[in-house]
Short mmCIF file of C-alpha atoms in Angstrom, two decimals:
data_model
loop_
_atom_site.label_atom_id
_atom_site.label_comp_id
_atom_site.label_asym_id
_atom_site.label_seq_id
_atom_site.Cartn_x
_atom_site.Cartn_y
_atom_site.Cartn_z
CA MET A 1 3.90 -12.86 18.12
CA ARG A 2 5.61 -11.12 20.81
CA MET A 3 4.13 -7.38 21.23
CA SER A 4 7.22 -5.51 22.33
CA THR A 5 7.48 -6.55 25.90
CA LYS A 6 10.82 -6.26 26.33
CA TYR A 7 10.66 -2.40 25.53
CA ILE A 8 7.74 -2.60 28.30
CA PHE A 9 10.25 -4.19 30.59
CA THR A 10 12.65 -1.37 29.81
CA LEU A 11 9.90 1.66 30.36
CA LEU A 12 9.25 0.02 33.87
CA PHE A 13 12.44 -0.79 35.23
CA SER A 14 15.08 1.30 33.46
CA GLY A 15 16.33 4.65 35.10
CA GLN A 16 16.94 5.85 31.77
CA LEU A 17 13.41 6.22 31.07
CA VAL A 18 11.04 6.10 34.19
CA ASN A 19 11.63 6.93 37.82
CA GLY A 20 9.64 5.39 40.77
CA PHE A 21 10.64 1.89 40.95
CA SER A 22 13.54 0.44 43.05
CA GLN A 23 16.91 1.11 41.03
CA ALA A 24 18.66 -2.22 42.87
CA LYS A 25 19.63 -4.67 40.23
CA GLU A 26 16.81 -3.53 37.37
CA PRO A 27 16.31 -6.37 35.18
CA PHE A 28 18.34 -6.43 32.03
CA ALA A 29 19.81 -3.13 32.74
CA TYR A 30 23.43 -4.17 32.84
CA GLY A 31 23.56 -3.94 29.24
CA ASP A 32 22.32 -2.37 25.87
CA PHE A 33 19.69 -5.07 24.20
CA THR A 34 18.64 -2.46 21.68
CA TRP A 35 20.35 -4.27 18.96
CA LEU A 36 17.94 -7.42 19.59
CA ASN A 37 15.07 -8.31 16.73
CA GLY A 38 11.48 -7.45 18.18
CA VAL A 39 12.79 -4.54 20.44
CA SER A 40 12.65 -1.03 20.11
CA ARG A 41 16.08 0.53 19.23
CA GLN A 42 15.34 3.65 21.38
CA LYS A 43 17.73 4.37 24.19
CA GLU A 44 15.82 6.94 25.59
CA SER A 45 11.99 8.58 25.01
CA LEU A 46 11.61 12.01 24.51
CA LEU A 47 7.93 11.97 26.18
CA LYS A 48 9.03 11.05 29.45
CA GLY A 49 7.86 12.41 32.90
CA LYS A 50 8.69 11.74 36.43
CA ASN A 51 6.12 9.19 36.83
CA PHE A 52 5.05 8.50 33.23
CA THR A 53 6.43 7.77 29.60
CA GLY A 54 4.75 8.57 26.82
CA LEU A 55 4.63 6.91 23.25
CA ALA A 56 3.66 7.90 19.64
CA TYR A 57 4.25 5.77 16.70
CA PHE A 58 3.33 5.86 12.94
CA ASP A 59 4.09 3.34 10.24
CA THR A 60 3.57 3.71 6.64
CA TYR A 61 4.36 1.86 3.19
CA LEU A 62 4.05 1.56 -0.42
CA ASN A 63 4.00 -1.89 -1.49
CA TYR A 64 3.98 -3.36 -5.27
CA SER A 65 2.95 -6.92 -5.90
CA PHE A 66 4.19 -8.58 -8.92
CA ASN A 67 1.06 -10.47 -9.15
CA LYS A 68 -0.79 -7.34 -9.63
CA PRO A 69 -4.08 -8.12 -8.00
CA SER A 70 -6.92 -6.06 -9.41
CA ASP A 71 -8.79 -5.29 -5.93
CA HIS A 72 -5.36 -4.27 -4.48
CA VAL A 73 -5.67 -6.79 -1.70
CA VAL A 74 -2.66 -8.42 -0.26
CA ALA A 75 -3.66 -11.89 0.92
CA SER A 76 -2.19 -13.85 3.83
CA SER A 77 -0.32 -11.29 5.46
CA THR A 78 -0.77 -9.16 8.83
CA ALA A 79 1.93 -6.78 8.01
CA VAL A 80 0.96 -5.94 4.18
CA GLY A 81 -2.51 -5.42 3.31
CA ARG A 82 -2.64 -3.43 -0.08
CA HIS A 83 -0.94 -3.30 -3.43
CA ASN A 84 0.08 -0.61 -5.27
CA GLU A 85 -1.07 2.18 -2.66
CA ILE A 86 0.40 4.49 -0.08
CA VAL A 87 -0.88 2.88 3.40
CA ALA A 88 -1.40 4.46 6.53
CA ASN A 89 -0.67 1.00 8.25
CA HIS A 90 -0.48 1.76 12.10
CA LEU A 91 -1.07 4.80 14.43
CA SER A 92 -0.52 4.50 17.73
CA PHE A 93 -0.11 6.40 21.22
CA GLY A 94 -0.60 6.18 24.89
CA LEU A 95 1.01 6.23 28.13
CA SER A 96 2.86 3.85 30.48
CA SER A 97 3.03 5.03 34.49
CA ASN A 98 4.57 3.40 37.84
CA TYR A 99 3.39 5.83 40.12
CA LYS A 100 3.92 4.55 43.48
CA ASN A 101 4.45 1.07 42.14
CA ILE A 102 1.15 1.18 40.14
CA ILE A 103 1.41 -0.18 36.89
CA ALA A 104 -0.80 1.58 34.12
CA ARG A 105 -0.66 1.16 30.54
CA PHE A 106 -2.69 2.23 27.87
CA TYR A 107 -2.08 2.37 24.18
CA TYR A 108 -4.57 3.59 21.55
CA GLN A 109 -4.18 2.30 17.66
CA THR A 110 -5.63 2.64 14.38
CA GLY A 111 -4.75 1.79 10.80
CA GLN A 112 -5.13 -0.56 8.19
CA MET A 113 -3.15 -3.10 9.74
CA LEU A 114 -5.75 -3.84 12.61
CA THR A 115 -8.29 -5.21 10.02
CA GLN A 116 -6.07 -8.10 9.21
CA ILE A 117 -5.18 -8.72 12.66
CA ASN A 118 -8.71 -8.80 14.27
CA GLU A 119 -10.13 -10.83 11.40
CA THR A 120 -7.86 -14.13 12.83
CA SER A 121 -9.81 -13.88 16.38
CA PRO A 122 -11.57 -17.58 16.49
CA ILE A 123 -14.57 -15.72 18.35
CA THR A 124 -15.35 -13.58 15.35
CA GLY A 125 -19.07 -14.12 14.45
CA GLN A 126 -19.92 -16.37 17.58
CA GLY A 127 -22.30 -15.04 20.11
CA ARG A 128 -22.80 -11.46 21.38
CA ASN A 129 -20.70 -8.81 23.11
CA THR A 130 -17.69 -10.22 22.00
CA LEU A 131 -15.74 -6.96 21.96
CA ILE A 132 -14.48 -7.52 18.68
CA GLY A 133 -15.65 -3.91 17.14
CA GLN A 134 -15.06 -2.34 20.48
CA MET A 135 -11.62 -3.52 21.48
CA LYS A 136 -9.72 -3.43 17.84
CA ASN A 137 -8.47 0.04 18.73
CA ILE A 138 -6.94 -1.14 22.02
CA ARG A 139 -3.27 -2.05 21.58
CA GLU A 140 -2.95 -2.51 25.17
CA ALA A 141 -4.55 -1.77 28.30
CA VAL A 142 -3.10 -2.95 31.53
CA ALA A 143 -3.63 -2.28 35.28
CA GLY A 144 -1.35 -3.86 37.98
CA TYR A 145 1.22 -3.55 41.09
CA HIS A 146 4.89 -4.08 41.22
CA PHE A 147 6.39 -5.67 44.32
CA ASP A 148 9.96 -4.94 45.45
CA LYS A 149 11.01 -8.52 45.90
CA TRP A 150 13.97 -10.13 44.48
CA ASN A 151 14.36 -7.90 41.41
CA GLY A 152 10.99 -7.33 41.02
CA ILE A 153 7.55 -9.11 40.59
CA ASN A 154 4.88 -7.51 38.56
CA VAL A 155 1.18 -8.69 38.40
CA GLU A 156 -1.01 -7.41 35.73
CA MET A 157 -4.56 -7.61 34.22
CA GLY A 158 -6.10 -6.68 31.05
CA ILE A 159 -5.22 -6.90 27.44
CA LEU A 160 -1.55 -8.15 27.17
CA PRO A 161 1.25 -8.27 24.54
CA SER A 162 1.46 -11.95 23.21
CA PRO A 163 4.82 -13.55 24.67
CA LEU A 164 4.57 -16.20 21.88
CA GLY A 165 7.64 -15.84 19.30
CA GLN A 166 10.29 -13.44 19.01
CA GLU A 167 8.95 -10.45 16.47
CA SER A 168 7.16 -7.32 17.50
CA PHE A 169 3.68 -6.12 16.87
CA LEU A 170 5.27 -2.93 15.87
CA THR A 171 6.97 -3.54 12.53
CA GLY A 172 9.57 -0.74 13.14
CA GLU A 173 10.93 -2.95 15.87
CA ASN A 174 11.92 -5.63 13.58
CA TRP A 175 14.77 -6.19 11.38
CA TYR A 176 12.16 -6.51 8.39
CA TYR A 177 9.00 -5.35 7.62
CA GLN A 178 7.07 -8.48 6.30
CA HIS A 179 6.36 -10.92 9.27
CA ALA A 180 7.54 -14.19 9.03
CA PHE A 181 5.03 -17.13 8.81
CA VAL A 182 5.59 -18.24 12.19
CA ALA A 183 4.70 -14.60 13.65
CA ASP A 184 1.74 -14.09 11.25
CA PHE A 185 0.13 -17.45 12.19
CA THR A 186 0.79 -16.91 16.14
CA PRO A 187 -1.22 -14.51 18.23
CA TYR A 188 -0.40 -10.72 18.80
CA TYR A 189 -2.58 -10.34 22.13
CA PHE A 190 -4.12 -12.04 24.73
CA SER A 191 -6.71 -10.73 27.34
CA GLY A 192 -5.77 -12.20 30.98
CA ILE A 193 -3.68 -11.88 33.79
CA ARG A 194 0.28 -12.03 33.82
CA CYS A 195 2.76 -12.54 36.66
CA GLN A 196 6.50 -11.29 35.96
CA LEU A 197 8.92 -12.71 38.04
CA TYR A 198 12.60 -11.36 37.96
CA PRO A 199 14.91 -13.78 40.23
CA THR A 200 17.89 -12.14 38.92
CA ASP A 201 18.64 -9.22 36.83
CA LYS A 202 19.49 -11.76 33.78
CA PHE A 203 16.55 -13.75 34.31
CA GLU A 204 12.77 -13.49 33.81
CA ILE A 205 9.86 -16.08 34.30
CA ASP A 206 6.10 -15.16 33.00
CA TYR A 207 2.94 -16.94 33.94
CA GLN A 208 -0.29 -15.79 32.05
CA ILE A 209 -3.62 -16.96 32.09
CA THR A 210 -5.99 -15.91 29.05
CA ASN A 211 -9.36 -15.98 27.61
CA GLY A 212 -7.86 -18.09 24.52
CA TRP A 213 -5.76 -17.90 21.26
CA GLN A 214 -5.67 -14.36 20.32
CA THR A 215 -9.33 -13.47 21.58
CA TYR A 216 -10.92 -10.93 23.65
CA SER A 217 -13.56 -13.26 24.70
CA LYS A 218 -13.92 -16.85 25.65
CA PHE A 219 -16.45 -19.45 24.37
CA HIS A 220 -14.92 -22.77 25.54
CA ALA A 221 -15.01 -24.16 29.12
CA GLY A 222 -11.09 -23.59 30.05
CA TYR A 223 -8.62 -20.91 30.15
CA GLY A 224 -5.36 -20.71 28.18
CA GLN A 225 -2.28 -20.80 30.06
CA ILE A 226 1.41 -19.57 28.97
CA ILE A 227 4.78 -19.69 30.75
CA SER A 228 7.87 -18.03 29.13
CA PHE A 229 11.47 -17.87 30.02
CA ASN A 230 13.83 -14.89 28.88
CA TYR A 231 17.46 -15.31 29.71
CA ARG A 232 20.22 -13.01 29.09
CA PRO A 233 23.75 -14.16 30.57
CA LYS A 234 25.70 -11.33 28.36
CA GLU A 235 24.92 -8.64 26.58
CA TRP A 236 25.70 -10.41 23.23
CA LEU A 237 23.56 -13.55 23.95
CA THR A 238 19.61 -13.90 24.27
CA LEU A 239 17.65 -16.92 24.86
CA ASP A 240 13.78 -17.23 25.06
CA ALA A 241 11.32 -20.06 25.47
CA ASP A 242 7.40 -20.03 25.60
CA PHE A 243 4.83 -22.60 26.12
CA TYR A 244 1.16 -22.52 25.68
CA LEU A 245 -1.62 -24.97 26.40
CA GLY A 246 -5.66 -24.09 25.99
CA GLN A 247 -9.01 -25.33 24.86
CA HIS A 248 -10.14 -24.24 21.72
CA GLU A 249 -13.66 -23.91 20.35
CA ALA A 250 -16.86 -25.10 22.22
CA SER A 251 -15.85 -28.40 22.77
CA ARG A 252 -13.91 -29.40 25.97
CA LYS A 253 -12.26 -32.19 23.85
CA ILE A 254 -10.10 -29.83 21.73
CA TRP A 255 -6.79 -28.72 22.92
CA ARG A 256 -3.97 -26.78 21.53
CA PHE A 257 -0.19 -26.99 22.51
CA HIS A 258 2.31 -24.31 20.92
CA HIS A 259 6.00 -24.04 21.97
CA ASP A 260 8.42 -21.76 20.65
CA HIS A 261 12.17 -20.98 21.40
CA SER A 262 14.93 -18.73 20.01
CA VAL A 263 18.50 -17.62 20.21
CA GLN A 264 19.90 -14.23 19.44
CA VAL A 265 23.64 -13.66 19.21
CA ARG A 266 25.55 -10.40 18.44
CA TYR A 267 28.79 -11.70 17.12
CA PHE A 268 30.33 -8.07 16.15
CA ASN A 269 30.26 -4.79 17.96
CA ARG A 270 32.27 -1.87 16.81
CA PRO A 271 29.45 1.08 17.36
CA ASN A 272 31.80 3.84 16.58
CA SER A 273 32.96 2.25 13.13
CA SER A 274 32.31 4.25 9.90
CA ARG A 275 32.21 0.71 8.12
CA VAL A 276 30.60 -2.46 9.84
CA SER A 277 29.60 -1.56 13.14
CA LYS A 278 27.57 -4.28 14.43
CA ALA A 279 26.36 -7.91 13.38
CA ALA A 280 23.74 -10.48 14.59
CA PHE A 281 21.96 -13.57 13.94
CA THR A 282 18.78 -14.83 15.25
CA MET A 283 16.80 -18.18 14.87
CA ASN A 284 13.14 -18.63 16.14
CA ASN A 285 11.77 -22.36 16.29
CA HIS A 286 7.89 -23.09 16.67
CA TYR A 287 6.40 -26.29 17.30
CA GLY A 288 2.64 -27.27 18.20
CA ARG A 289 -0.25 -29.53 17.75
CA GLU A 290 -4.21 -29.94 18.06
CA GLU A 291 -6.00 -32.71 19.75
CA GLY A 292 -9.48 -33.70 19.73
CA ARG A 293 -11.07 -32.21 16.34
CA SER A 294 -12.34 -35.47 14.85
CA THR A 295 -13.17 -33.76 11.42
CA ILE A 296 -9.28 -32.85 11.11
CA LYS A 297 -8.33 -36.53 12.13
CA GLU A 298 -10.42 -37.76 9.48
CA LEU A 299 -8.55 -35.86 6.78
CA THR A 300 -5.32 -35.57 8.27
CA THR A 301 -3.24 -38.08 10.24
CA ASN A 302 -1.22 -35.77 12.37
CA PRO A 303 -2.37 -32.18 12.76
CA PHE A 304 0.72 -30.04 13.76
CA PHE A 305 2.58 -26.79 13.49
CA PHE A 306 6.25 -26.66 12.86
CA GLY A 307 8.17 -23.56 11.30
CA PHE A 308 11.25 -21.53 11.89
CA ASN A 309 12.73 -18.14 10.84
CA ALA A 310 16.24 -17.17 10.68
CA ALA A 311 18.03 -13.89 9.96
CA ASN A 312 21.17 -12.09 9.96
CA ARG A 313 21.62 -8.34 10.35
CA VAL A 314 24.82 -5.85 9.44
CA TRP A 315 25.04 -2.68 10.68
CA PHE A 316 26.97 0.10 8.94
CA ASN A 317 28.39 3.62 9.60
CA LYS A 318 27.79 3.95 13.28
CA ASN A 319 24.52 1.95 13.17
CA LYS A 320 22.78 4.30 10.85
CA ILE A 321 22.43 1.92 7.99
CA ALA A 322 21.40 -1.87 8.36
CA ALA A 323 20.92 -4.62 5.69
CA THR A 324 19.07 -8.08 6.79
CA VAL A 325 18.78 -11.26 5.09
CA ARG A 326 15.87 -13.58 6.51
CA GLY A 327 14.28 -16.85 5.39
CA GLY A 328 11.74 -18.96 6.88
CA TYR A 329 9.30 -22.05 6.45
CA MET A 330 6.20 -23.41 8.16
CA THR A 331 4.07 -26.46 7.69
CA ASN A 332 0.48 -26.72 9.26
CA PRO A 333 -1.45 -29.86 8.42
CA GLY A 334 -5.33 -29.46 9.12
CA ARG A 335 -4.58 -25.72 8.99
CA TYR A 336 -6.08 -24.91 12.54
CA THR A 337 -3.96 -21.88 12.94
CA THR A 338 -3.45 -20.82 9.37
CA PRO A 339 -5.93 -18.34 8.17
CA ALA A 340 -7.89 -18.51 4.78
CA PRO A 341 -6.51 -16.29 2.25
CA ALA A 342 -10.06 -15.31 1.09
CA THR A 343 -12.99 -15.32 3.49
CA LEU A 344 -15.05 -18.63 3.63
CA TYR A 345 -12.42 -19.85 1.05
CA PHE A 346 -9.33 -22.23 1.19
CA PRO A 347 -8.09 -24.27 -2.00
CA ALA A 348 -8.01 -27.78 -1.61
CA SER A 349 -4.74 -29.73 -2.17
CA LYS A 350 -4.15 -33.43 -3.52
CA GLY A 351 -5.54 -35.14 -0.65
CA GLY A 352 -8.73 -32.81 0.27
CA ILE A 353 -9.23 -29.37 1.78
CA TRP A 354 -7.46 -30.20 4.93
CA ASP A 355 -4.50 -32.03 3.53
CA LEU A 356 -0.90 -30.88 3.89
CA PHE A 357 -0.36 -27.05 3.97
CA SER A 358 3.43 -25.75 3.73
CA ALA A 359 5.08 -22.33 3.14
CA TRP A 360 8.37 -20.71 3.01
CA ASP A 361 9.68 -17.09 2.21
CA ALA A 362 12.98 -15.02 1.72
CA ALA A 363 13.56 -11.15 2.19
CA VAL A 364 16.30 -8.72 2.00
CA CYS A 365 15.59 -5.49 3.87
CA VAL A 366 17.73 -2.13 4.09
CA ASP A 367 17.18 -0.01 6.54
CA TRP A 368 18.59 3.98 6.79
CA MET A 369 18.22 5.32 10.30
CA PRO A 370 19.65 8.92 10.67
CA ASN A 371 18.46 8.98 14.51
CA ASP A 372 16.57 6.84 16.72
CA PHE A 373 13.28 8.29 16.01
CA ILE A 374 12.63 7.52 12.36
CA THR A 375 13.68 4.53 10.09
CA PHE A 376 13.23 4.42 6.22
CA ARG A 377 13.20 1.04 5.03
CA ALA A 378 13.51 -0.65 1.56
CA GLU A 379 12.39 -4.65 1.15
CA TRP A 380 12.05 -7.50 -1.56
CA CYS A 381 10.11 -10.32 -0.32
CA SER A 382 9.25 -13.63 -1.93
CA ARG A 383 6.65 -16.11 -0.81
CA PHE A 384 5.90 -19.58 -1.82
CA ALA A 385 3.20 -22.14 -0.90
CA SER A 386 2.32 -25.75 -1.51
CA VAL A 387 -1.34 -24.66 -2.43
CA PRO A 388 -2.71 -21.48 -4.02
CA PHE A 389 -2.36 -18.93 -1.13
CA TYR A 390 -1.30 -15.32 -2.39
CA SER A 391 -3.55 -12.83 -4.45
CA GLY A 392 -3.63 -13.47 -8.07
CA ARG A 393 -4.28 -10.80 -11.03
CA GLN A 394 -8.24 -11.32 -10.80
CA GLY A 395 -8.11 -10.58 -6.89
CA THR A 396 -9.93 -12.16 -4.11
CA THR A 397 -13.16 -9.95 -4.02
CA VAL A 398 -15.51 -9.01 -6.63
CA PRO A 399 -16.02 -5.21 -7.19
CA ASP A 400 -18.81 -4.87 -4.29
CA GLY A 401 -16.68 -6.23 -1.74
CA TRP A 402 -18.11 -9.92 -1.58
CA ALA A 403 -15.48 -11.88 -0.23
CA GLY A 404 -15.81 -15.19 -2.38
CA VAL A 405 -18.21 -18.12 -1.92
CA PRO A 406 -17.45 -21.29 -4.17
CA GLY A 407 -19.79 -21.57 -6.96
CA SER A 408 -20.35 -17.68 -7.45
CA PHE A 409 -17.31 -16.29 -7.16
CA VAL A 410 -13.87 -18.07 -6.70
CA PRO A 411 -10.86 -15.97 -5.64
CA ASP A 412 -7.86 -15.82 -7.80
CA LEU A 413 -5.02 -17.11 -5.78
CA LYS A 414 -1.28 -18.02 -6.60
CA LYS A 415 1.29 -20.39 -5.26
CA GLU A 416 3.58 -17.64 -5.11
CA GLU A 417 4.16 -13.89 -4.80
CA HIS A 418 6.81 -11.34 -5.24
CA ARG A 419 6.76 -7.86 -3.62
CA ILE A 420 8.77 -5.01 -3.33
CA LEU A 421 7.99 -2.22 -0.41
CA ILE A 422 9.24 0.96 0.92
CA ALA A 423 8.09 2.18 4.50
CA ALA A 424 8.90 5.12 6.88
CA ASN A 425 8.46 4.16 10.48
CA PHE A 426 8.12 7.45 12.93
CA ARG A 427 8.72 6.92 16.92
CA LEU A 428 8.82 9.22 19.73
#
């Protein structure tokens, strides 16, 4: 899951927001890319200074699931976690600075969404000093240096945004609220070192060394490696590709590969029209596999990950109203990257506990955007799975909060879920 990296590039390089770096051939500054899925639609920040830019972000929602879980828990989503409650989902604030080519970014975060995200870290419960409790309130913490070479070279180190996928960690930057499956089940963040190269103002290459797959710590021998490419030949066209390879768990034999690529096309643009003012389409595809896990190979013949998400968005009334229709699918035999819908419990399918798992969803989202700093959103989302995966009427936790151990309390899970949601997103 991409954590708004394109917005960070704008902060670092665009003279609209921050002064300090060389203004010659700024990467991606030749056009307006605020229409992209996963990117801030703000053309400027109100919290800008000569050598820094501030950020204040707040996201809240009211979600209703027609499965009506008694414990109000919405399982199997990293964007929505509660039913029939008004939720402070995500609050974040911080600063980005480039004084004398020094790169420094720090964003604090809190809210309900963080618990869902950090529970997917593979380091949870293993070893000591693993930083889970201490670090979850840090969305990004980076120190580095910008070199005036080519169209720019950045070298950074710290807690970094994930380059995998297309969607942003911040729901307000996406065309819809509920994350696609290919975003829910891929990382939000990495701890590591990143080098960003800009050979031209239309092309970017990223290379990153990480501790592992969405984890602050490392409990295996090797490091993960990521290489990403972003090409924007025209203002109306963006192409992305990402490749990840890394070791997993304590064994040196378990390797994970993951690849995604996407295309975004703006096929209509009349920004001053009081009727249809803009329209765009996007497709994001994922493929991955894991090798060396003998227990999975005994139960599944081909442990892999495949999925896609497609969306079409139309803007109206000078881009103040927008409607998005999207749909997606994923399959993950072996379930090596699919989180259990309830702690310690994942229902079996016909062939056994590690048999095929597939899921698909569809959503319709309508946004009202009176200005660049606030968005009001209404969304219908329907999700389906090949095995019970979504919270049912009896919930996934007993009243005392115990998260369901087979034999004592079995979570109530269903194969489908239908939800309606309203949300408000504020950003400076």
